[in-house]
CSV table of C-alpha atoms and ligand atoms in Angstrom, one decimal:
chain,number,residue,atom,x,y,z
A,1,UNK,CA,0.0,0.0,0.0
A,2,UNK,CA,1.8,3.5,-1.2
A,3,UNK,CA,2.2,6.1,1.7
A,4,UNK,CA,-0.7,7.6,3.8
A,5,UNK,CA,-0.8,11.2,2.1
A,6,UNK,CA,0.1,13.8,4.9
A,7,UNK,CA,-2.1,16.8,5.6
A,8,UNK,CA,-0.2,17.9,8.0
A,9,UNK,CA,3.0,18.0,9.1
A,10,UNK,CA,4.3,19.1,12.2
A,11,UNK,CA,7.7,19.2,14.6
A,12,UNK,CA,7.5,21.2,17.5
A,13,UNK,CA,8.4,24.9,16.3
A,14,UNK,CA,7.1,24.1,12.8
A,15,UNK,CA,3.9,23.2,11.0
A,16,UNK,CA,3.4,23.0,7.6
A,17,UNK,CA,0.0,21.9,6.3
A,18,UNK,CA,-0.7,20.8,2.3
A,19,UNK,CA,-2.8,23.3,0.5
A,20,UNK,CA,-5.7,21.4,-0.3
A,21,UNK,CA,-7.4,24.6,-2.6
A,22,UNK,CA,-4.3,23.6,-5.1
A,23,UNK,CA,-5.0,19.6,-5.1
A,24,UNK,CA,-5.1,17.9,-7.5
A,25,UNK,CA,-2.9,20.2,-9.5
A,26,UNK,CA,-0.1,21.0,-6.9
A,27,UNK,CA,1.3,19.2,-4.1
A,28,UNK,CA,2.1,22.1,-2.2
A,29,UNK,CA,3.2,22.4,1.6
A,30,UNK,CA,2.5,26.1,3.4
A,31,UNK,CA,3.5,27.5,6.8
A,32,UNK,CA,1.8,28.3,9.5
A,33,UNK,CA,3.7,30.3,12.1
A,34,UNK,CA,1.0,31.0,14.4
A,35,UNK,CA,-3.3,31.0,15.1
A,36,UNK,CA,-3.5,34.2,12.8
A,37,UNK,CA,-2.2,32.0,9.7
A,38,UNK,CA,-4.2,28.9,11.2
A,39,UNK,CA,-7.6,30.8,11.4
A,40,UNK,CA,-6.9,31.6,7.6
A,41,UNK,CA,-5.9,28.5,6.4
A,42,UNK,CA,-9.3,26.9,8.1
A,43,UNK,CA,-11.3,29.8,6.7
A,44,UNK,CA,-10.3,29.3,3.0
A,45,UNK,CA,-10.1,25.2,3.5
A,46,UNK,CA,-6.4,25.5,2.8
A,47,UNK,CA,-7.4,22.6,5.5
A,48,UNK,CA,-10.8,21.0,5.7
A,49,UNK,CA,-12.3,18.1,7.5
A,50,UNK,CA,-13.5,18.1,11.2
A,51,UNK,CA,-10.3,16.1,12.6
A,52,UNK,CA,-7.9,18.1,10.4
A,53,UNK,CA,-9.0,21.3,11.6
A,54,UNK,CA,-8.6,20.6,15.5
A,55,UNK,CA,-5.8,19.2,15.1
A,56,UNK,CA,-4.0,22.2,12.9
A,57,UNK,CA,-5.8,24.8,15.1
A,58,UNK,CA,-4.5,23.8,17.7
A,59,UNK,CA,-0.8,22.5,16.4
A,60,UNK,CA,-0.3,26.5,14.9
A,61,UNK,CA,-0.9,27.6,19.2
A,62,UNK,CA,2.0,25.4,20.2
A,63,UNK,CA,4.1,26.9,17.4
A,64,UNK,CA,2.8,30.5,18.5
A,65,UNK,CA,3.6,29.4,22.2
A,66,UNK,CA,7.1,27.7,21.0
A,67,UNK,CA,8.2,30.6,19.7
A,68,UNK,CA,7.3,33.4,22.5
A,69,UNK,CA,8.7,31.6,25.3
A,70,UNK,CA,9.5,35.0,27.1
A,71,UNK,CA,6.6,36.9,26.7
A,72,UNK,CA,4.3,35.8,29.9
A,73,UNK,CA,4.9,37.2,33.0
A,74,UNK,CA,2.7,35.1,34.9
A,75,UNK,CA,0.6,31.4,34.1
A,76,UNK,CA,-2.4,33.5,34.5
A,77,UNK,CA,-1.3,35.5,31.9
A,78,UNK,CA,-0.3,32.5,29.5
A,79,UNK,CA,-3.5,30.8,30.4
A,80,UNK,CA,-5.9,33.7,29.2
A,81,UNK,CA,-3.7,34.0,26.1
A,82,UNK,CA,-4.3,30.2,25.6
A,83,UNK,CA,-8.2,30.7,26.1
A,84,UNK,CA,-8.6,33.6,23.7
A,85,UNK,CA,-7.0,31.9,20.7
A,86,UNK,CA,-8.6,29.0,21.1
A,87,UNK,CA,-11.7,30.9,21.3
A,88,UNK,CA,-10.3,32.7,17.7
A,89,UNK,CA,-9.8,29.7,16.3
A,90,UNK,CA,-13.1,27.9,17.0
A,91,UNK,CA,-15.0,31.0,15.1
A,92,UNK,CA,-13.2,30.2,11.7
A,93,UNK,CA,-15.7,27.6,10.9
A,94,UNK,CA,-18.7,26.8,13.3
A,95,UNK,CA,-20.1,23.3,12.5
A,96,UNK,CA,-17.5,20.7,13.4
A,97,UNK,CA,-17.5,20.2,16.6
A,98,UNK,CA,-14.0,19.1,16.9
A,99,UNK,CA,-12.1,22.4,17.1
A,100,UNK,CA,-14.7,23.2,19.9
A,101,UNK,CA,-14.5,20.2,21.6
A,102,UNK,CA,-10.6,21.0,21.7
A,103,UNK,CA,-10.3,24.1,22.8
A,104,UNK,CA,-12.7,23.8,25.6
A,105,UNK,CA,-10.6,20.8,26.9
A,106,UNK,CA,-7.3,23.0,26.6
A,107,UNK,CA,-8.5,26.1,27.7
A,108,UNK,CA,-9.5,24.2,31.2
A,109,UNK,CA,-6.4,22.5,31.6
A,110,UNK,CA,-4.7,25.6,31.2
A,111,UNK,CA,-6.3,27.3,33.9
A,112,UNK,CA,-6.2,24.5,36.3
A,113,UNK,CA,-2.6,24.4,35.2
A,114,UNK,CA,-2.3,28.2,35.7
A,115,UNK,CA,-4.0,27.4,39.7
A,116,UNK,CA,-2.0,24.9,40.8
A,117,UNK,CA,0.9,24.8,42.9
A,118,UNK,CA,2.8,21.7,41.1
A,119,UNK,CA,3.1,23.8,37.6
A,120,UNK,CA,4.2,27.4,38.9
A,121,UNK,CA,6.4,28.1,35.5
A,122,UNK,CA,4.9,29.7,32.7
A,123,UNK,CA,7.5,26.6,30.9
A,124,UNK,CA,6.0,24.2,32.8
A,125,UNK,CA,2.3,25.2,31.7
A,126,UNK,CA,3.4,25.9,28.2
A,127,UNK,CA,5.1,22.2,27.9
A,128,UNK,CA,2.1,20.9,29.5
A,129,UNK,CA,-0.2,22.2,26.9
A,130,UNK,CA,1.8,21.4,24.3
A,131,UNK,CA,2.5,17.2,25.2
A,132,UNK,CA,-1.3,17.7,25.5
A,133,UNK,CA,-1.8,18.9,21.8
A,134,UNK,CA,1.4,16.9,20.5
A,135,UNK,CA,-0.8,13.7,21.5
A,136,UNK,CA,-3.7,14.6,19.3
A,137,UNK,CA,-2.3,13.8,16.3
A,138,UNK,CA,-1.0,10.3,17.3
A,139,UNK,CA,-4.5,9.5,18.8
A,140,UNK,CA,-6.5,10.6,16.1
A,141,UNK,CA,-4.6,8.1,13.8
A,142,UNK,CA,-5.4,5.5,16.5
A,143,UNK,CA,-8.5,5.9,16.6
A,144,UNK,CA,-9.2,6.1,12.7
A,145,UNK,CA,-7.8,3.1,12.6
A,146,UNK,CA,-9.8,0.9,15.4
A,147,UNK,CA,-13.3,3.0,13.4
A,148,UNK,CA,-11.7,1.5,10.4
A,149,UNK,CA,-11.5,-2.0,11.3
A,150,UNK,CA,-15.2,-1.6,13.5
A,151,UNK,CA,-16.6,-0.2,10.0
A,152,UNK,CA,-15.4,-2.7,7.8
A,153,UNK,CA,-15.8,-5.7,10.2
A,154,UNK,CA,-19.7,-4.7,10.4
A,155,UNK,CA,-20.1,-3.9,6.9
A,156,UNK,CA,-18.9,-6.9,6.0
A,157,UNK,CA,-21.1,-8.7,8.2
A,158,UNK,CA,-23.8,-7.1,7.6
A,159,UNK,CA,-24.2,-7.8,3.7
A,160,UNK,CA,-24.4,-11.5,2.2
A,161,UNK,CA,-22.6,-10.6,-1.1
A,162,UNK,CA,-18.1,-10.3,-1.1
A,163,UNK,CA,-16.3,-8.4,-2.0
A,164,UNK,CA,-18.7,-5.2,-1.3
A,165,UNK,CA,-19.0,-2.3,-3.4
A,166,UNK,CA,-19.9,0.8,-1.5
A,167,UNK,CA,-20.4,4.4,-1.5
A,168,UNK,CA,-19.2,7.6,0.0
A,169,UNK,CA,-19.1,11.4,0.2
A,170,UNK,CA,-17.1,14.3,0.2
A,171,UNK,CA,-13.4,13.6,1.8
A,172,UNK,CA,-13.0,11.7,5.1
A,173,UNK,CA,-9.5,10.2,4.3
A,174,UNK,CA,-5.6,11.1,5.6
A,175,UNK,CA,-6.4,14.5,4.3
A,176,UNK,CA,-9.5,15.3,6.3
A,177,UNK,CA,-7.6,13.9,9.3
A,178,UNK,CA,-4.3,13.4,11.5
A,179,UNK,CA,-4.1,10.3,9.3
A,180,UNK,CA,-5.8,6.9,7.5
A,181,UNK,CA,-9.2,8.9,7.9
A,182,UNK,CA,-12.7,7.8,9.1
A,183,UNK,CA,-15.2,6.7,6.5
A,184,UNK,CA,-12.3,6.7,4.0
A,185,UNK,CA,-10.8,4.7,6.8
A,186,UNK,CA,-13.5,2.0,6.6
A,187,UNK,CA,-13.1,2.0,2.6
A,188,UNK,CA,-9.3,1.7,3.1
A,189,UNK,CA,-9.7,-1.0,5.7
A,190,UNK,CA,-12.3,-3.0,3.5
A,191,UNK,CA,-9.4,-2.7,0.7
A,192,UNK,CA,-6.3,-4.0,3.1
A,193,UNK,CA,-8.9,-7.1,3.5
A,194,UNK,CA,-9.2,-7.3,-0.2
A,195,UNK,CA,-12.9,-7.2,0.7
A,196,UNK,CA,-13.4,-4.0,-1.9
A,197,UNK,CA,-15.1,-4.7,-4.9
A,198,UNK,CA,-15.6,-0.9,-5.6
A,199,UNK,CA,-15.5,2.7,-4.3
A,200,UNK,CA,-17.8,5.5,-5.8
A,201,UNK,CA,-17.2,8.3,-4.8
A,202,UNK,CA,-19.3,11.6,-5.3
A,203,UNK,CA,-17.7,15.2,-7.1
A,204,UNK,CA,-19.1,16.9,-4.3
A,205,UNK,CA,-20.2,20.1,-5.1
A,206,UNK,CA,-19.9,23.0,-5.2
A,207,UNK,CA,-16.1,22.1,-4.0
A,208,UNK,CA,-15.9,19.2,-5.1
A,209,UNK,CA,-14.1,17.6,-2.2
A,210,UNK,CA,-15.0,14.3,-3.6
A,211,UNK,CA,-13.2,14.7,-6.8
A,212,UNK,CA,-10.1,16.9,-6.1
A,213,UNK,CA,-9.3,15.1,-2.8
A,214,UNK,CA,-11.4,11.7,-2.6
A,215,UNK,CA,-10.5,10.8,-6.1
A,216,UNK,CA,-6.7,11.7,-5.7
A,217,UNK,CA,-6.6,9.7,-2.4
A,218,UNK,CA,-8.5,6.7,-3.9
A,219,UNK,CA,-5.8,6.5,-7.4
A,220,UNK,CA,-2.9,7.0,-4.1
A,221,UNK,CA,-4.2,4.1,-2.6
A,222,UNK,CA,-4.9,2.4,-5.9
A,223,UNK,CA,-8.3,1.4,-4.7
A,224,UNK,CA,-10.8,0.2,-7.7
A,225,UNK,CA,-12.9,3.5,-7.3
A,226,UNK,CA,-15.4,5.7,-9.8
A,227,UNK,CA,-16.2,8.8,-9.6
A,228,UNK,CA,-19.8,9.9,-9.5
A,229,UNK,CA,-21.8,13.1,-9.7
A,230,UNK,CA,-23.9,14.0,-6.8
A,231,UNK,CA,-27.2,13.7,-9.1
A,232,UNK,CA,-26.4,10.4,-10.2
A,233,UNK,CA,-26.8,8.5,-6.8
A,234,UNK,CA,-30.3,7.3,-7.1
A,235,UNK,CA,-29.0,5.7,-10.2
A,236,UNK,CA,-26.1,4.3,-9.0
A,237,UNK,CA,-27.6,1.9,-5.9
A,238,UNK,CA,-30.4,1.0,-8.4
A,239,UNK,CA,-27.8,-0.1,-10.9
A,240,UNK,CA,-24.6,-1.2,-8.7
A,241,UNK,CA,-25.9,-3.9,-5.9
A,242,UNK,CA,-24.1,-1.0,-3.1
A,243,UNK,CA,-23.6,-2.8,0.0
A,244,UNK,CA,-23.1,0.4,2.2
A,245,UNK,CA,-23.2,4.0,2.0
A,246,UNK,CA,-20.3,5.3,4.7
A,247,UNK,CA,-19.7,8.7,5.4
A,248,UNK,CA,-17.9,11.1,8.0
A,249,UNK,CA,-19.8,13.6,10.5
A,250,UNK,CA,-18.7,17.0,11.3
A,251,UNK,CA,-20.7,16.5,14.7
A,252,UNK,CA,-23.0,13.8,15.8
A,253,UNK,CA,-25.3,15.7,19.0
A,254,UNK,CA,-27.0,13.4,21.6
A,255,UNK,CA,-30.2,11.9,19.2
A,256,UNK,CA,-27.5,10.5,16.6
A,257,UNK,CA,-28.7,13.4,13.9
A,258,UNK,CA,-25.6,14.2,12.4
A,259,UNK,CA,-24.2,17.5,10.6
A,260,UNK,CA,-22.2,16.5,7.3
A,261,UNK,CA,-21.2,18.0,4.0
A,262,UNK,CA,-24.0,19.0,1.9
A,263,UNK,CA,-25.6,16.8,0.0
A,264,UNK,CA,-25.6,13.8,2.9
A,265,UNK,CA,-29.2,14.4,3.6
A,266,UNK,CA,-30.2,13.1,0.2
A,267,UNK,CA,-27.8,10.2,0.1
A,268,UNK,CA,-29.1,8.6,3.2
A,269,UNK,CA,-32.8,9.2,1.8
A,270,UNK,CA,-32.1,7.4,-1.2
A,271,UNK,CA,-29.8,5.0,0.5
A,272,UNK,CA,-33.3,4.3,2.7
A,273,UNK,CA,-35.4,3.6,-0.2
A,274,UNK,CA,-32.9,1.3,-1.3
A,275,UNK,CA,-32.7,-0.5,1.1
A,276,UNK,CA,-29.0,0.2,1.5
A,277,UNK,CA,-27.7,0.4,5.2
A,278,UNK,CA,-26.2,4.0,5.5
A,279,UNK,CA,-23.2,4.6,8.4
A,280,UNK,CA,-21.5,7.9,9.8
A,281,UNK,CA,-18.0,7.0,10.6
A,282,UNK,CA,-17.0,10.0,13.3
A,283,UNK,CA,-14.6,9.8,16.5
A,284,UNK,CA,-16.1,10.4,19.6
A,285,UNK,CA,-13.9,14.5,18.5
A,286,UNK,CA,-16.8,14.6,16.5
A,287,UNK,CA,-20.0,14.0,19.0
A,288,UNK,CA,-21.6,16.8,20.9
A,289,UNK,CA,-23.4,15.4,23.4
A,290,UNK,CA,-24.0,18.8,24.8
A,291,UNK,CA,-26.8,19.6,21.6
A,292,UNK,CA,-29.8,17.3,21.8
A,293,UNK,CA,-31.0,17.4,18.6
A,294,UNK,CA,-29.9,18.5,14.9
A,295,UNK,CA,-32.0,21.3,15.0
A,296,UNK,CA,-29.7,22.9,16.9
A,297,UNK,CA,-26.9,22.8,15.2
A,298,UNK,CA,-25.5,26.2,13.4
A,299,UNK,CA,-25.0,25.5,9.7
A,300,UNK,CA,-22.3,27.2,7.9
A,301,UNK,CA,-23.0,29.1,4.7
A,302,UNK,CA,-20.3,29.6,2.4
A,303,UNK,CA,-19.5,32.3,-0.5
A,304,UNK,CA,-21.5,32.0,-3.4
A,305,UNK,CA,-18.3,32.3,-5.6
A,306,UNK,CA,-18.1,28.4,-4.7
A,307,UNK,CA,-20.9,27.6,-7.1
A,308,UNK,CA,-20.4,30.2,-9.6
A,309,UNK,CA,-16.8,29.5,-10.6
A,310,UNK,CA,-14.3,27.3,-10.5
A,311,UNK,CA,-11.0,28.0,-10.3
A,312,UNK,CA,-11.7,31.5,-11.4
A,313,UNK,CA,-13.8,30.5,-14.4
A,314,UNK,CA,-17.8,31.5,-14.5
A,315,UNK,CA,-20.0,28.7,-14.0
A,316,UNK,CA,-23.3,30.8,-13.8
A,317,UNK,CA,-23.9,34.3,-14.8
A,318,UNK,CA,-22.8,37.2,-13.1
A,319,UNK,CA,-24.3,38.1,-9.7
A,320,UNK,CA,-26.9,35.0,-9.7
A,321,UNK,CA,-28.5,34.8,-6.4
A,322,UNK,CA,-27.0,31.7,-4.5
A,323,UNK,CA,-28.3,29.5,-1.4
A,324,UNK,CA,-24.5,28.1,-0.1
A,325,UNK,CA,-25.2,25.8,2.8
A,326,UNK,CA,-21.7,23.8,3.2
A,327,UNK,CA,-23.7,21.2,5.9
A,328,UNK,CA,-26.8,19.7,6.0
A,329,UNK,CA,-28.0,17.5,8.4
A,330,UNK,CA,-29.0,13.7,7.9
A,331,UNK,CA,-31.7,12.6,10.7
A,332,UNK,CA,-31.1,9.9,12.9
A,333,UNK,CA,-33.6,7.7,11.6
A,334,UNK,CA,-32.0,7.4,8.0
A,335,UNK,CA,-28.8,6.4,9.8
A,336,UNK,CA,-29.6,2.9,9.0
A,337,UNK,CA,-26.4,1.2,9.5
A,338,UNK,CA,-25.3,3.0,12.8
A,339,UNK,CA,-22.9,5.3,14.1
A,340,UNK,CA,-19.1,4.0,13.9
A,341,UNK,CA,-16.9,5.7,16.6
A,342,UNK,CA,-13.3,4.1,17.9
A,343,UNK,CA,-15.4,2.6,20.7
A,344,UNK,CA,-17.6,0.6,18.7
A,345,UNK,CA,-20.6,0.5,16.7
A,346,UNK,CA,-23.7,2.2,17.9
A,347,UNK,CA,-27.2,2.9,16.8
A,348,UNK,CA,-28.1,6.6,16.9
A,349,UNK,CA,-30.6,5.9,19.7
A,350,UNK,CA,-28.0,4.6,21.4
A,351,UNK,CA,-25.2,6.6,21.2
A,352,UNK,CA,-25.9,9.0,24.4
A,353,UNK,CA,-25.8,6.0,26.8
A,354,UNK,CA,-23.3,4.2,25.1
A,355,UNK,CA,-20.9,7.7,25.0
A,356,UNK,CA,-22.0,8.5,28.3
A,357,UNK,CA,-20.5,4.9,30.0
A,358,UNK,CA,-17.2,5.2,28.3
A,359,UNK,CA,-14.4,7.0,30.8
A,360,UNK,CA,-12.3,7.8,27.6
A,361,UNK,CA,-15.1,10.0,25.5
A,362,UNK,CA,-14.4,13.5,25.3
A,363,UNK,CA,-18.2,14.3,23.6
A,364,UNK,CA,-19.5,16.9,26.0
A,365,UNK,CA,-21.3,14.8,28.6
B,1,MRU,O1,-16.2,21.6,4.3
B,1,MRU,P1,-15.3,20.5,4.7
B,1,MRU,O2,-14.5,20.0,3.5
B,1,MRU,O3,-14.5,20.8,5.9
B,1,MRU,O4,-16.3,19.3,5.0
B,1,MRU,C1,-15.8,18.1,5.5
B,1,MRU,C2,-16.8,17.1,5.8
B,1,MRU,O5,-18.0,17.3,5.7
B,1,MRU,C3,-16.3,15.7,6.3
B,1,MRU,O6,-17.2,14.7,5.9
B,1,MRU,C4,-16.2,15.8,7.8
B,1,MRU,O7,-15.5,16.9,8.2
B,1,MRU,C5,-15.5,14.6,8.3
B,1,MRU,S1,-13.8,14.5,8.0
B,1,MRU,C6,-13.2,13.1,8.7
């Protein structure tokens, strides 16, 4: 198998993430020096994808701290400085949970660090909060591989028909993540098993995620894989005997409705009529147990240039009135298949309880 693509790359002092707005053109690396250049980079989905932008968010603080070692006169001061950027860096994009879910842990553990007697340097806090966001990347890997191997162990036993050909949308792989990836992870894991009789994946509009990133991660991985357009779904599980749709979650709240890439919705209801079981492949990062139901989630609407051009070229006349939702979200009850975290496979109804009785979750409960 060739070598997992890196989003991100990272030694302390230095991160550099690949410029996914260039792919699949240019393989180009960019710096990030601090949360200023980090907040950008989300913004313009330089980096996308709910893991991927936790994990950079919060990398491009431990660079910022790295490099102003002197600055703090006090923990207090460090730790206040730690909760405002965090708080920055959480407004760049406000549906994945993820980079919330982050900060909030940080920001507390820097302010208990800050209180206590044990850690009374400013270098001991800033070490401390970095080891803490150093581990992310290694444990989001981890656990896209243990949803990997939980995905494709259920798909497989679920369906009467091998090797299974299945379906997925917008970009979940190494490039949405730390690493391997979560429904991509599933995909790759039903490949290493040489259990994948095919991959479609949808374009993905209007930024076509599935096709600049998706695509170029399936031909790296020289998986069998097609790509579709988003209208010709309905087509494809009538024509292709699909075992599974499988698809990542930029948060999952407490009834299992889960906010994803636009366009989701309306996979799962045609994956329901079907008769295709449809699964959200998310780390316990991306549940909010704090939200009770999807209507609560905030929905981020992107520029209408994303529909009207593409790479700078017109795709609809001049000032057309656009509608950009970049999330919608998929009700619990077309979540046919279930919910696949790195703790195991749970029905959306589930999910609360089962979250809720494992010591390790960080979901907001
Ligand atoms: O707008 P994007 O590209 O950040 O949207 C990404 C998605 O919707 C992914 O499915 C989700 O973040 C999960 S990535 C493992």
């Amino acid at each position: 198998m060739a070598n997992l693509l890196e989003a991100i790359k990272y030694q302390r002092g230095s991160l550099k993430i690949l410029d996914q707005t260039l792919l699949p053109e240019s393989f180009d690396y960019i710096t990030l020096k601090n949360t200023d250049d980090a907040w950008h980079a989300i913004k313009d989905m330089k980096v996308r994808g709910a893991p991927a932008i936790a994990i950079t968010g919060c990398l491009s603080l431990a660079v910022e701290l790295s490099n102003s070692q002197t600055s703090f006169q006090t923990t207090e001061k460090l730790s206040e400085f730690i909760g405002n950027r965090l708080k920055y860096l959480v407004s760049a994009r406000p549906t994945a949970v993820n980079m919330k879910e982050a900060a909030s842990r940080l920001s507390l553990l820097a302010e208990q660090l800050s209180a206590s007697e044990k850690t009374t340097t400013v270098h001991d806090v800033m070490d401390r909060i970095t080891a803490e966001i150093e581990e992310m990347l290694d444990k989001d890997i981890t656990d896209n591989k243990n949803i990997g191997r939980i995905g494709a162990e259920r798909i497989l036993a679920d369906s009467n028909n091998f090797p299974v050909s299945v379906v997925t949308h917008c970009n979940t792989g190494s490039l949405a993540t730390a690493g391997y990836g979560t429904a991509l992870g599933v995909i790759r894991s039903l490949h290493k098993k040489t259990m994948l009789k095919h991959v479609y994946c949808t374009e993905t509009r209007p930024y076509n995620q599935g096709s600049r990133l998706t695509a170029f991660e399936i031909k790296h991985e020289q998986m069998p894989g097609t790509l579709v357009c988003d209208s010709m779904v309905a087509m494809l599980m009538k024509e292709k005997n699909i075992a599974a749709v499988v698809v990542g979650a930029d948060r999952v709240v407490a009834n299992g409705d889960t906010a994803n890439k636009i366009g989701t919705y309306q996979l799962a209801i045609v994956a329901k009529y079907h008769g295709v079981p449809f699964y959200v492949a998310a780390p316990s990062t991306s549940c909010d147990m704090e939200l009770k139901s999807g209507a609560e989630i905030v929905i981020e609407e992107r520029n209408s240039k994303e529909m009207t051009s593409i790479k700078g070229v017109a795709t609809a006349p001049k000032d057309m009135s656009c509608w950009n939702p970049a999330f919608d979200i998929t009700p619990s009850e077309l979540i046919t298949g279930g919910i696949i975290t790195e703790f195991g496979l749970f029905k959306p109804s589930q999910l609360e309880t089962e979250l809720e009785s494992t010591p390790d979750c960080v979901c907001g409960h």
